[in-house]
Amino acid sequence: MCQKFNCAMIRCSKTPSEGQAKKGNDNIDKLPQVAMAAVRHWSSSSSSPPPLLSRLLLFVTQRFYDVEMLLSWKSQMRRKKLQRKNVYYSYTHRLYGPDVACAHYVLSLGGGFRYVGQSEWFCADHRGKFSWDFLNHKDTPLEEIDMSRTVISYTGLFNLEQQQHLRVLKLQGCLEVDDWFLAKLHVFQETLEELDISHCPRITTGGLAALRNLKGLKQLNVSSLPRISSPGLVIILLEEMLPQCQVIADGHDLRHAGGEVTEEQIQRQM
């Protein structure tokens, strides 16, 4: 009788330990692979944590898709902001006319302008603030416009296209001015005399070819255009297309640019 009781006690004492071991194994099997790897790493090594750079790289790698999504979202927000800044001022155009609408657009982007027959310039300050006195010149066209270092783009150019007395247009350092923009300038072919497109990184030789329509152009500044592969040759081509125009380019002597320009060279550059 005592032996049976002892055997039963032994079986009862073994059963819980085996069940706990099985339950513990099941819990371990359910751990994610990343956690298991971390457990093995820290259990097998008693050394200090990895350096900060390694942990940072691991953090970025694990969140690569989050970073990619963030960059994509930032790019989309930038494009939408650019579109809003270059929207067509149709309401102002209907209410005040094309001259005031053009003036409002120029000042809103941080540019400046001068009316025909006046010496005073209307400009935005470094914070983008400007005077609303231009509303007093409802039917006065703009003669000079300076949009240097602004975000003017092809779509925003529609706010300027009705300026039939525009003589000077400065676009120095405009990041959104491209070949399509230059092709649209033909609307000013009867009046435009001075054009500054220096330091515009998106302009190529193909865009410069569209300037052949500006027959009244007297001065053209094409300094520091990084996407022009052969600036010396391009200057010669511009002089042939616009013989009455003075072409300005930093670092190039137009008198010694060199020799005849062949048809093959023209086709290769254009």
mmCIF file of C-alpha atoms in Angstrom:
data_model
loop_
_atom_site.group_PDB
_atom_site.id
_atom_site.type_symbol
_atom_site.label_atom_id
_atom_site.label_comp_id
_atom_site.label_asym_id
_atom_site.label_seq_id
_atom_site.Cartn_x
_atom_site.Cartn_y
_atom_site.Cartn_z
ATOM 1 C CA MET A 1 0.000 0.000 0.000
ATOM 2 C CA CYS A 2 2.795 2.374 0.867
ATOM 3 C CA GLN A 3 4.616 1.514 -2.332
ATOM 4 C CA LYS A 4 1.551 2.361 -4.483
ATOM 5 C CA PHE A 5 1.130 5.659 -2.649
ATOM 6 C CA ASN A 6 4.798 6.565 -3.152
ATOM 7 C CA CYS A 7 4.645 5.690 -6.869
ATOM 8 C CA ALA A 8 1.571 7.866 -7.302
ATOM 9 C CA MET A 9 3.314 10.716 -5.549
ATOM 10 C CA ILE A 10 6.358 10.331 -7.788
ATOM 11 C CA ARG A 11 4.185 10.384 -10.941
ATOM 12 C CA CYS A 12 2.315 13.481 -9.720
ATOM 13 C CA SER A 13 5.562 15.295 -8.938
ATOM 14 C CA LYS A 14 7.015 14.607 -12.427
ATOM 15 C CA THR A 15 3.964 15.610 -14.411
ATOM 16 C CA PRO A 16 3.970 19.393 -13.670
ATOM 17 C CA SER A 17 7.675 19.799 -14.493
ATOM 18 C CA GLU A 18 7.264 18.098 -17.845
ATOM 19 C CA GLY A 19 4.189 20.201 -18.638
ATOM 20 C CA GLN A 20 5.999 23.401 -17.757
ATOM 21 C CA ALA A 21 8.944 22.422 -19.962
ATOM 22 C CA LYS A 22 6.620 21.706 -22.877
ATOM 23 C CA LYS A 23 4.788 25.005 -22.350
ATOM 24 C CA GLY A 24 8.085 26.885 -22.208
ATOM 25 C CA ASN A 25 9.215 25.332 -25.461
ATOM 26 C CA ASP A 26 5.960 26.314 -27.130
ATOM 27 C CA ASN A 27 6.405 29.940 -26.023
ATOM 28 C CA ILE A 28 9.946 30.042 -27.352
ATOM 29 C CA ASP A 29 8.796 28.681 -30.720
ATOM 30 C CA LYS A 30 6.270 31.487 -30.976
ATOM 31 C CA LEU A 31 8.843 34.259 -30.578
ATOM 32 C CA PRO A 32 9.549 36.283 -33.755
ATOM 33 C CA GLN A 33 12.738 35.507 -35.577
ATOM 34 C CA VAL A 34 14.160 38.953 -34.871
ATOM 35 C CA ALA A 35 13.594 38.544 -31.135
ATOM 36 C CA MET A 36 15.117 35.060 -31.178
ATOM 37 C CA ALA A 37 18.178 36.458 -32.944
ATOM 38 C CA ALA A 38 18.473 39.186 -30.331
ATOM 39 C CA VAL A 39 18.122 36.648 -27.530
ATOM 40 C CA ARG A 40 20.835 34.442 -29.029
ATOM 41 C CA HIS A 41 23.081 37.467 -29.556
ATOM 42 C CA TRP A 42 22.864 38.777 -26.046
ATOM 43 C CA SER A 43 22.948 35.297 -24.451
ATOM 44 C CA SER A 44 25.998 34.188 -26.411
ATOM 45 C CA SER A 45 27.942 37.404 -25.886
ATOM 46 C CA SER A 46 28.732 39.165 -22.682
ATOM 47 C CA SER A 47 30.523 42.045 -24.419
ATOM 48 C CA SER A 48 29.291 45.672 -24.601
ATOM 49 C CA PRO A 49 26.550 46.711 -27.139
ATOM 50 C CA PRO A 50 27.594 47.417 -30.748
ATOM 51 C CA PRO A 51 28.841 50.944 -31.567
ATOM 52 C CA LEU A 52 26.414 53.772 -32.274
ATOM 53 C CA LEU A 53 27.068 53.770 -36.028
ATOM 54 C CA SER A 54 26.219 50.075 -36.334
ATOM 55 C CA ARG A 55 23.019 50.520 -34.371
ATOM 56 C CA LEU A 56 22.093 53.535 -36.485
ATOM 57 C CA LEU A 57 22.654 51.622 -39.731
ATOM 58 C CA LEU A 58 20.579 48.735 -38.393
ATOM 59 C CA PHE A 59 17.802 51.173 -37.440
ATOM 60 C CA VAL A 60 17.791 52.790 -40.902
ATOM 61 C CA THR A 61 17.869 49.403 -42.644
ATOM 62 C CA GLN A 62 14.894 48.133 -40.694
ATOM 63 C CA ARG A 63 12.963 51.299 -41.539
ATOM 64 C CA PHE A 64 14.050 51.678 -45.175
ATOM 65 C CA TYR A 65 10.539 51.691 -46.535
ATOM 66 C CA ASP A 66 9.462 54.294 -43.983
ATOM 67 C CA VAL A 67 12.292 56.588 -45.079
ATOM 68 C CA GLU A 68 11.494 56.003 -48.750
ATOM 69 C CA MET A 69 7.838 56.845 -48.150
ATOM 70 C CA LEU A 70 8.814 59.976 -46.252
ATOM 71 C CA LEU A 71 11.027 61.185 -49.111
ATOM 72 C CA SER A 72 8.267 60.472 -51.619
ATOM 73 C CA TRP A 73 5.768 62.395 -49.526
ATOM 74 C CA LYS A 74 8.192 65.315 -49.221
ATOM 75 C CA SER A 75 8.670 65.389 -52.998
ATOM 76 C CA GLN A 76 4.918 65.387 -53.590
ATOM 77 C CA MET A 77 4.401 68.228 -51.117
ATOM 78 C CA ARG A 78 7.126 70.250 -52.838
ATOM 79 C CA ARG A 79 5.473 69.778 -56.259
ATOM 80 C CA LYS A 80 2.078 70.815 -54.894
ATOM 81 C CA LYS A 81 3.583 73.896 -53.270
ATOM 82 C CA LEU A 82 5.285 74.800 -56.536
ATOM 83 C CA GLN A 83 2.007 74.405 -58.428
ATOM 84 C CA ARG A 84 0.193 76.661 -55.957
ATOM 85 C CA LYS A 85 2.828 79.367 -56.320
ATOM 86 C CA ASN A 86 2.605 79.265 -60.122
ATOM 87 C CA VAL A 87 -1.161 79.112 -60.403
ATOM 88 C CA TYR A 88 -2.828 81.336 -62.988
ATOM 89 C CA TYR A 89 -4.255 84.480 -61.335
ATOM 90 C CA SER A 90 -7.571 84.284 -63.183
ATOM 91 C CA TYR A 91 -9.646 85.973 -60.468
ATOM 92 C CA THR A 92 -7.306 88.982 -60.270
ATOM 93 C CA HIS A 93 -7.206 89.074 -64.054
ATOM 94 C CA ARG A 94 -10.998 89.299 -64.298
ATOM 95 C CA LEU A 95 -11.284 91.869 -61.489
ATOM 96 C CA TYR A 96 -8.346 94.187 -62.221
ATOM 97 C CA GLY A 97 -7.039 93.238 -65.649
ATOM 98 C CA PRO A 98 -3.907 91.482 -66.948
ATOM 99 C CA ASP A 99 -1.409 94.134 -65.811
ATOM 100 C CA VAL A 100 -2.376 94.057 -62.134
ATOM 101 C CA ALA A 101 -2.647 90.250 -62.223
ATOM 102 C CA CYS A 102 0.883 90.011 -63.627
ATOM 103 C CA ALA A 103 2.201 92.482 -61.026
ATOM 104 C CA HIS A 104 0.561 90.526 -58.199
ATOM 105 C CA TYR A 105 2.066 87.255 -59.434
ATOM 106 C CA VAL A 106 5.569 88.752 -59.712
ATOM 107 C CA LEU A 107 5.461 90.208 -56.201
ATOM 108 C CA SER A 108 3.952 87.046 -54.715
ATOM 109 C CA LEU A 109 6.978 85.068 -55.900
ATOM 110 C CA GLY A 110 9.401 87.613 -54.471
ATOM 111 C CA GLY A 111 10.254 89.341 -57.741
ATOM 112 C CA GLY A 112 10.172 92.942 -58.868
ATOM 113 C CA PHE A 113 9.027 95.013 -61.831
ATOM 114 C CA ARG A 114 8.855 98.477 -63.330
ATOM 115 C CA TYR A 115 5.921 99.974 -65.206
ATOM 116 C CA VAL A 116 6.219 101.568 -68.640
ATOM 117 C CA GLY A 117 7.242 105.221 -68.384
ATOM 118 C CA GLN A 118 8.111 105.037 -64.681
ATOM 119 C CA SER A 119 11.428 104.826 -62.847
ATOM 120 C CA GLU A 120 10.046 103.377 -59.603
ATOM 121 C CA TRP A 121 10.477 99.656 -58.976
ATOM 122 C CA PHE A 122 7.954 97.555 -57.078
ATOM 123 C CA CYS A 123 9.728 94.766 -55.188
ATOM 124 C CA ALA A 124 9.055 92.301 -52.397
ATOM 125 C CA ASP A 125 11.341 92.460 -49.360
ATOM 126 C CA HIS A 126 13.392 89.590 -47.935
ATOM 127 C CA ARG A 127 10.331 88.319 -46.043
ATOM 128 C CA GLY A 128 8.124 88.353 -49.134
ATOM 129 C CA LYS A 129 6.158 91.433 -48.036
ATOM 130 C CA PHE A 130 5.261 94.113 -50.578
ATOM 131 C CA SER A 131 3.225 97.282 -51.009
ATOM 132 C CA TRP A 132 -0.224 97.122 -52.610
ATOM 133 C CA ASP A 133 0.219 100.461 -54.354
ATOM 134 C CA PHE A 134 0.497 98.616 -57.661
ATOM 135 C CA LEU A 135 -3.304 98.355 -57.603
ATOM 136 C CA ASN A 136 -3.365 102.046 -58.547
ATOM 137 C CA HIS A 137 -1.863 101.205 -61.941
ATOM 138 C CA LYS A 138 -4.708 99.171 -63.353
ATOM 139 C CA ASP A 139 -4.056 99.722 -67.058
ATOM 140 C CA THR A 140 -0.304 100.292 -67.031
ATOM 141 C CA PRO A 141 1.770 97.525 -68.678
ATOM 142 C CA LEU A 142 5.035 96.227 -67.266
ATOM 143 C CA GLU A 143 8.280 97.061 -69.056
ATOM 144 C CA GLU A 144 10.906 95.304 -66.906
ATOM 145 C CA ILE A 145 10.469 92.179 -64.785
ATOM 146 C CA ASP A 146 13.099 90.680 -62.479
ATOM 147 C CA MET A 147 12.267 87.126 -61.348
ATOM 148 C CA SER A 148 15.825 86.166 -60.394
ATOM 149 C CA ARG A 149 16.147 83.364 -57.819
ATOM 150 C CA THR A 150 12.411 82.737 -57.678
ATOM 151 C CA VAL A 151 10.435 79.542 -58.373
ATOM 152 C CA ILE A 152 8.790 80.803 -61.560
ATOM 153 C CA SER A 153 7.950 77.885 -63.862
ATOM 154 C CA TYR A 154 6.417 77.173 -67.249
ATOM 155 C CA THR A 155 2.867 77.266 -65.862
ATOM 156 C CA GLY A 156 3.478 80.553 -64.056
ATOM 157 C CA LEU A 157 4.656 82.136 -67.292
ATOM 158 C CA PHE A 158 1.016 82.312 -68.404
ATOM 159 C CA ASN A 159 0.601 85.219 -65.967
ATOM 160 C CA LEU A 160 3.113 87.228 -68.033
ATOM 161 C CA GLU A 161 2.166 86.334 -71.583
ATOM 162 C CA GLN A 162 -0.213 89.289 -72.101
ATOM 163 C CA GLN A 163 2.502 91.857 -71.414
ATOM 164 C CA GLN A 164 2.879 93.319 -74.874
ATOM 165 C CA HIS A 165 5.410 95.956 -73.760
ATOM 166 C CA LEU A 166 7.832 93.701 -71.881
ATOM 167 C CA ARG A 167 11.347 94.758 -72.826
ATOM 168 C CA VAL A 168 13.585 93.242 -70.089
ATOM 169 C CA LEU A 169 13.193 89.845 -68.395
ATOM 170 C CA LYS A 170 15.700 88.635 -65.777
ATOM 171 C CA LEU A 171 15.617 84.969 -64.725
ATOM 172 C CA GLN A 172 19.013 84.556 -63.099
ATOM 173 C CA GLY A 173 19.309 81.487 -60.880
ATOM 174 C CA CYS A 174 15.735 80.234 -61.407
ATOM 175 C CA LEU A 175 15.715 76.505 -60.649
ATOM 176 C CA GLU A 176 12.439 75.784 -62.492
ATOM 177 C CA VAL A 177 13.298 77.538 -65.754
ATOM 178 C CA ASP A 178 13.828 74.805 -68.347
ATOM 179 C CA ASP A 179 13.698 74.241 -72.105
ATOM 180 C CA TRP A 180 9.890 74.308 -72.157
ATOM 181 C CA PHE A 181 10.001 77.692 -70.467
ATOM 182 C CA LEU A 182 12.357 79.096 -73.105
ATOM 183 C CA ALA A 183 10.164 77.758 -75.901
ATOM 184 C CA LYS A 184 7.224 79.713 -74.447
ATOM 185 C CA LEU A 185 9.121 83.020 -74.634
ATOM 186 C CA HIS A 186 8.168 83.378 -78.294
ATOM 187 C CA VAL A 187 5.095 85.340 -77.096
ATOM 188 C CA PHE A 188 7.490 88.253 -76.404
ATOM 189 C CA GLN A 189 9.285 88.097 -79.757
ATOM 190 C CA GLU A 190 8.065 91.545 -80.818
ATOM 191 C CA THR A 191 9.177 93.458 -77.699
ATOM 192 C CA LEU A 192 11.784 91.560 -75.644
ATOM 193 C CA GLU A 193 15.247 93.155 -75.902
ATOM 194 C CA GLU A 194 17.154 91.835 -72.873
ATOM 195 C CA LEU A 195 17.049 88.321 -71.417
ATOM 196 C CA ASP A 196 19.093 86.958 -68.525
ATOM 197 C CA ILE A 197 18.964 83.164 -68.058
ATOM 198 C CA SER A 198 22.333 82.757 -66.358
ATOM 199 C CA HIS A 199 22.830 80.190 -63.584
ATOM 200 C CA CYS A 200 19.701 78.237 -64.535
ATOM 201 C CA PRO A 201 20.646 74.561 -63.991
ATOM 202 C CA ARG A 202 17.895 72.942 -66.106
ATOM 203 C CA ILE A 203 18.527 74.713 -69.410
ATOM 204 C CA THR A 204 20.074 72.633 -72.200
ATOM 205 C CA THR A 205 21.253 73.359 -75.723
ATOM 206 C CA GLY A 206 17.871 72.340 -77.097
ATOM 207 C CA GLY A 207 16.176 75.072 -75.091
ATOM 208 C CA LEU A 208 18.603 77.713 -76.323
ATOM 209 C CA ALA A 209 17.715 76.782 -79.884
ATOM 210 C CA ALA A 210 14.150 78.015 -79.233
ATOM 211 C CA LEU A 211 15.471 81.545 -78.683
ATOM 212 C CA ARG A 212 15.861 81.960 -82.431
ATOM 213 C CA ASN A 213 12.293 83.325 -82.429
ATOM 214 C CA LEU A 214 13.319 86.377 -80.373
ATOM 215 C CA LYS A 215 14.405 88.454 -83.342
ATOM 216 C CA GLY A 216 14.348 91.726 -81.408
ATOM 217 C CA LEU A 217 16.725 90.485 -78.693
ATOM 218 C CA LYS A 218 19.710 92.799 -78.179
ATOM 219 C CA GLN A 219 21.344 91.246 -75.095
ATOM 220 C CA LEU A 220 21.381 87.630 -73.894
ATOM 221 C CA ASN A 221 23.159 86.396 -70.766
ATOM 222 C CA VAL A 222 23.882 82.649 -70.801
ATOM 223 C CA SER A 223 26.617 82.571 -68.148
ATOM 224 C CA SER A 224 27.124 79.469 -65.994
ATOM 225 C CA LEU A 225 24.693 77.006 -67.536
ATOM 226 C CA PRO A 226 25.946 73.653 -66.173
ATOM 227 C CA ARG A 227 24.061 71.443 -68.655
ATOM 228 C CA ILE A 228 25.696 73.027 -71.700
ATOM 229 C CA SER A 229 28.409 70.607 -72.772
ATOM 230 C CA SER A 230 30.201 72.842 -75.318
ATOM 231 C CA PRO A 231 29.621 76.442 -74.273
ATOM 232 C CA GLY A 232 32.054 77.936 -76.780
ATOM 233 C CA LEU A 233 30.315 76.314 -79.714
ATOM 234 C CA VAL A 234 26.869 77.133 -78.350
ATOM 235 C CA ILE A 235 27.791 80.820 -78.121
ATOM 236 C CA ILE A 236 28.802 80.806 -81.774
ATOM 237 C CA LEU A 237 25.499 79.182 -82.731
ATOM 238 C CA LEU A 238 23.568 81.775 -80.744
ATOM 239 C CA GLU A 239 25.416 84.580 -82.477
ATOM 240 C CA GLU A 240 24.529 83.073 -85.855
ATOM 241 C CA MET A 241 20.867 82.698 -84.908
ATOM 242 C CA LEU A 242 20.689 86.217 -83.386
ATOM 243 C CA PRO A 243 23.252 88.340 -85.251
ATOM 244 C CA GLN A 244 21.993 91.611 -83.734
ATOM 245 C CA CYS A 245 22.239 90.264 -80.156
ATOM 246 C CA GLN A 246 25.157 90.601 -77.728
ATOM 247 C CA VAL A 247 25.724 87.213 -76.090
ATOM 248 C CA ILE A 248 27.236 87.352 -72.590
ATOM 249 C CA ALA A 249 28.954 84.289 -71.130
ATOM 250 C CA ASP A 250 31.416 84.232 -68.249
ATOM 251 C CA GLY A 251 34.826 82.846 -69.132
ATOM 252 C CA HIS A 252 34.451 82.903 -72.922
ATOM 253 C CA ASP A 253 35.999 85.333 -75.347
ATOM 254 C CA LEU A 254 33.521 85.546 -78.203
ATOM 255 C CA ARG A 255 36.032 87.112 -80.537
ATOM 256 C CA HIS A 256 38.298 84.037 -80.313
ATOM 257 C CA ALA A 257 35.710 81.308 -79.922
ATOM 258 C CA GLY A 258 37.063 79.861 -83.085
ATOM 259 C CA GLY A 259 36.417 79.241 -86.736
ATOM 260 C CA GLU A 260 33.604 78.131 -88.958
ATOM 261 C CA VAL A 261 30.671 76.229 -87.611
ATOM 262 C CA THR A 262 29.751 73.257 -89.762
ATOM 263 C CA GLU A 263 26.288 71.850 -90.328
ATOM 264 C CA GLU A 264 27.349 68.647 -88.585
ATOM 265 C CA GLN A 265 28.296 70.588 -85.447
ATOM 266 C CA ILE A 266 24.967 72.392 -85.463
ATOM 267 C CA GLN A 267 23.012 69.153 -85.712
ATOM 268 C CA ARG A 268 25.080 67.544 -82.967
ATOM 269 C CA GLN A 269 24.514 70.417 -80.546
ATOM 270 C CA MET A 270 20.845 70.911 -81.362
#
